[in-house]
Amino acid sequence: MTVYHLDLGDSQTEELEEVTHLTLAGEDHDIDAFVASDQGSDEPRRGGLLIVRKDERNEAAGRWVQAVEDLSTEQDVIIIAGDPASPEARRIHLTKAWAADSFHDDEDDDPEALTLAFADITIK
């Protein structure tokens, strides 16, 4: 199983517990297999995926979560598959993403998990 990190910019990342439930055009895909084999597409690929956060959280990730949970905004998101410092690590680019759903243990806390919907996905 691949280790995934949320890219927060400015060389900041937050390691994720897991990334699962990748769906494209209503079809489920294994995220590890998709990242390893994706050849790209000339057409936008709308879909979603679930990110589950660890207990150790970056302060910048809390601000990112607030921004992505604001349904009036969409933003590009990068999730790194593997070691963020490695030039071989694959980057999952989600275009115009937003939190379609979030799961909280406590309403006052940052969510434990987010379902991110996106307008397109590319792997670099």
mmCIF file of C-alpha atoms in Angstrom:
data_model
loop_
_atom_site.group_PDB
_atom_site.id
_atom_site.type_symbol
_atom_site.label_atom_id
_atom_site.label_comp_id
_atom_site.label_asym_id
_atom_site.label_seq_id
_atom_site.Cartn_x
_atom_site.Cartn_y
_atom_site.Cartn_z
ATOM 1 C CA MET A 1 0.000 0.000 0.000
ATOM 2 C CA THR A 2 1.343 3.395 -0.996
ATOM 3 C CA VAL A 3 1.852 6.178 1.550
ATOM 4 C CA TYR A 4 0.098 9.389 0.485
ATOM 5 C CA HIS A 5 0.707 12.994 1.502
ATOM 6 C CA LEU A 6 -1.406 16.087 1.053
ATOM 7 C CA ASP A 7 0.736 18.801 -0.579
ATOM 8 C CA LEU A 8 0.087 22.052 1.306
ATOM 9 C CA GLY A 9 2.547 24.179 -0.680
ATOM 10 C CA ASP A 10 5.712 25.868 0.576
ATOM 11 C CA SER A 11 7.317 22.417 1.067
ATOM 12 C CA GLN A 12 4.674 21.486 3.662
ATOM 13 C CA THR A 13 2.856 18.162 3.579
ATOM 14 C CA GLU A 14 0.560 16.135 5.807
ATOM 15 C CA GLU A 15 0.807 12.359 5.712
ATOM 16 C CA LEU A 16 -2.584 10.772 5.149
ATOM 17 C CA GLU A 17 -3.872 7.612 6.809
ATOM 18 C CA GLU A 18 -5.251 6.442 3.469
ATOM 19 C CA VAL A 19 -6.592 7.479 0.085
ATOM 20 C CA THR A 20 -9.413 5.278 -1.189
ATOM 21 C CA HIS A 21 -12.683 5.123 -3.100
ATOM 22 C CA LEU A 22 -11.446 6.642 -6.349
ATOM 23 C CA THR A 23 -14.368 6.920 -8.736
ATOM 24 C CA LEU A 24 -14.237 8.173 -12.312
ATOM 25 C CA ALA A 25 -17.420 8.443 -14.367
ATOM 26 C CA GLY A 26 -19.206 6.322 -11.759
ATOM 27 C CA GLU A 27 -16.643 3.487 -11.919
ATOM 28 C CA ASP A 28 -14.543 2.460 -8.910
ATOM 29 C CA HIS A 29 -10.762 2.252 -9.309
ATOM 30 C CA ASP A 30 -7.968 1.025 -7.060
ATOM 31 C CA ILE A 31 -5.983 4.198 -6.331
ATOM 32 C CA ASP A 32 -2.569 2.470 -6.180
ATOM 33 C CA ALA A 33 -3.096 0.719 -9.525
ATOM 34 C CA PHE A 34 -4.467 3.903 -11.098
ATOM 35 C CA VAL A 35 -1.492 6.009 -9.984
ATOM 36 C CA ALA A 36 0.985 3.396 -11.219
ATOM 37 C CA SER A 37 -0.600 2.881 -14.630
ATOM 38 C CA ASP A 38 -2.459 6.074 -15.623
ATOM 39 C CA GLN A 39 -1.573 7.238 -19.121
ATOM 40 C CA GLY A 40 -3.579 10.457 -18.976
ATOM 41 C CA SER A 41 -6.567 11.528 -20.989
ATOM 42 C CA ASP A 42 -7.400 14.227 -23.495
ATOM 43 C CA GLU A 43 -10.855 14.531 -21.918
ATOM 44 C CA PRO A 44 -11.511 15.796 -18.372
ATOM 45 C CA ARG A 45 -12.164 12.954 -15.930
ATOM 46 C CA ARG A 46 -14.651 14.004 -13.239
ATOM 47 C CA GLY A 47 -14.766 11.975 -10.085
ATOM 48 C CA GLY A 48 -14.020 11.765 -6.421
ATOM 49 C CA LEU A 49 -11.868 10.099 -3.794
ATOM 50 C CA LEU A 50 -11.755 9.770 -0.043
ATOM 51 C CA ILE A 51 -8.822 10.987 2.039
ATOM 52 C CA VAL A 52 -8.504 9.891 5.667
ATOM 53 C CA ARG A 53 -6.311 11.994 7.920
ATOM 54 C CA LYS A 54 -3.963 10.785 10.646
ATOM 55 C CA ASP A 55 -4.059 12.029 14.248
ATOM 56 C CA GLU A 56 -0.862 14.058 13.701
ATOM 57 C CA ARG A 57 -1.973 17.089 11.712
ATOM 58 C CA ASN A 58 -0.202 20.027 10.162
ATOM 59 C CA GLU A 59 -1.601 23.444 11.148
ATOM 60 C CA ALA A 60 -1.589 24.478 7.482
ATOM 61 C CA ALA A 61 -3.765 21.432 6.717
ATOM 62 C CA GLY A 62 -6.406 22.768 9.093
ATOM 63 C CA ARG A 63 -6.561 25.989 7.089
ATOM 64 C CA TRP A 64 -6.645 23.982 3.846
ATOM 65 C CA VAL A 65 -9.559 21.893 5.150
ATOM 66 C CA GLN A 66 -11.541 25.027 5.990
ATOM 67 C CA ALA A 67 -10.947 26.373 2.495
ATOM 68 C CA VAL A 68 -11.879 23.144 0.707
ATOM 69 C CA GLU A 69 -15.003 22.684 2.871
ATOM 70 C CA ASP A 70 -16.230 26.099 1.683
ATOM 71 C CA LEU A 71 -18.557 24.938 -1.076
ATOM 72 C CA SER A 72 -18.431 28.337 -2.778
ATOM 73 C CA THR A 73 -14.815 27.693 -3.788
ATOM 74 C CA GLU A 74 -12.986 25.132 -5.865
ATOM 75 C CA GLN A 75 -9.246 24.690 -5.806
ATOM 76 C CA ASP A 76 -6.537 22.548 -7.287
ATOM 77 C CA VAL A 77 -5.231 19.868 -4.931
ATOM 78 C CA ILE A 78 -2.054 17.799 -5.124
ATOM 79 C CA ILE A 79 -1.686 14.462 -3.355
ATOM 80 C CA ILE A 80 1.776 12.900 -3.393
ATOM 81 C CA ALA A 81 2.063 9.116 -3.734
ATOM 82 C CA GLY A 82 5.232 8.115 -1.906
ATOM 83 C CA ASP A 83 8.006 10.154 -0.308
ATOM 84 C CA PRO A 84 7.401 13.890 -0.914
ATOM 85 C CA ALA A 85 11.174 14.483 -1.126
ATOM 86 C CA SER A 86 11.654 11.878 -3.857
ATOM 87 C CA PRO A 87 11.727 13.077 -7.470
ATOM 88 C CA GLU A 88 10.192 9.704 -8.442
ATOM 89 C CA ALA A 89 7.086 10.225 -6.279
ATOM 90 C CA ARG A 90 3.942 10.484 -8.383
ATOM 91 C CA ARG A 91 1.756 13.552 -7.968
ATOM 92 C CA ILE A 92 -2.010 13.299 -8.249
ATOM 93 C CA HIS A 93 -3.391 16.625 -9.485
ATOM 94 C CA LEU A 94 -7.071 17.205 -8.771
ATOM 95 C CA THR A 95 -8.430 20.167 -10.735
ATOM 96 C CA LYS A 96 -11.228 22.316 -9.282
ATOM 97 C CA ALA A 97 -11.673 20.138 -6.193
ATOM 98 C CA TRP A 98 -14.009 20.686 -3.263
ATOM 99 C CA ALA A 99 -15.091 18.715 -0.200
ATOM 100 C CA ALA A 100 -18.240 16.939 -1.328
ATOM 101 C CA ASP A 101 -18.578 15.386 2.126
ATOM 102 C CA SER A 102 -16.680 15.475 5.406
ATOM 103 C CA PHE A 103 -16.704 13.187 8.411
ATOM 104 C CA HIS A 104 -16.111 14.611 11.900
ATOM 105 C CA ASP A 105 -15.696 12.787 15.217
ATOM 106 C CA ASP A 106 -16.457 16.119 16.886
ATOM 107 C CA GLU A 107 -18.004 19.117 15.139
ATOM 108 C CA ASP A 108 -15.394 21.428 16.695
ATOM 109 C CA ASP A 109 -12.467 19.476 15.233
ATOM 110 C CA ASP A 110 -11.026 19.257 11.753
ATOM 111 C CA PRO A 111 -12.658 16.382 9.876
ATOM 112 C CA GLU A 112 -11.196 12.900 10.100
ATOM 113 C CA ALA A 113 -11.973 12.253 6.445
ATOM 114 C CA LEU A 114 -13.012 14.165 3.335
ATOM 115 C CA THR A 115 -14.563 13.037 0.100
ATOM 116 C CA LEU A 116 -13.030 15.280 -2.534
ATOM 117 C CA ALA A 117 -14.931 15.775 -5.767
ATOM 118 C CA PHE A 118 -12.965 17.107 -8.729
ATOM 119 C CA ALA A 119 -13.382 18.229 -12.325
ATOM 120 C CA ASP A 120 -10.272 16.399 -13.591
ATOM 121 C CA ILE A 121 -7.456 14.147 -12.407
ATOM 122 C CA THR A 122 -3.939 13.879 -13.843
ATOM 123 C CA ILE A 123 -0.911 11.956 -12.645
ATOM 124 C CA LYS A 124 2.575 13.416 -13.055
#
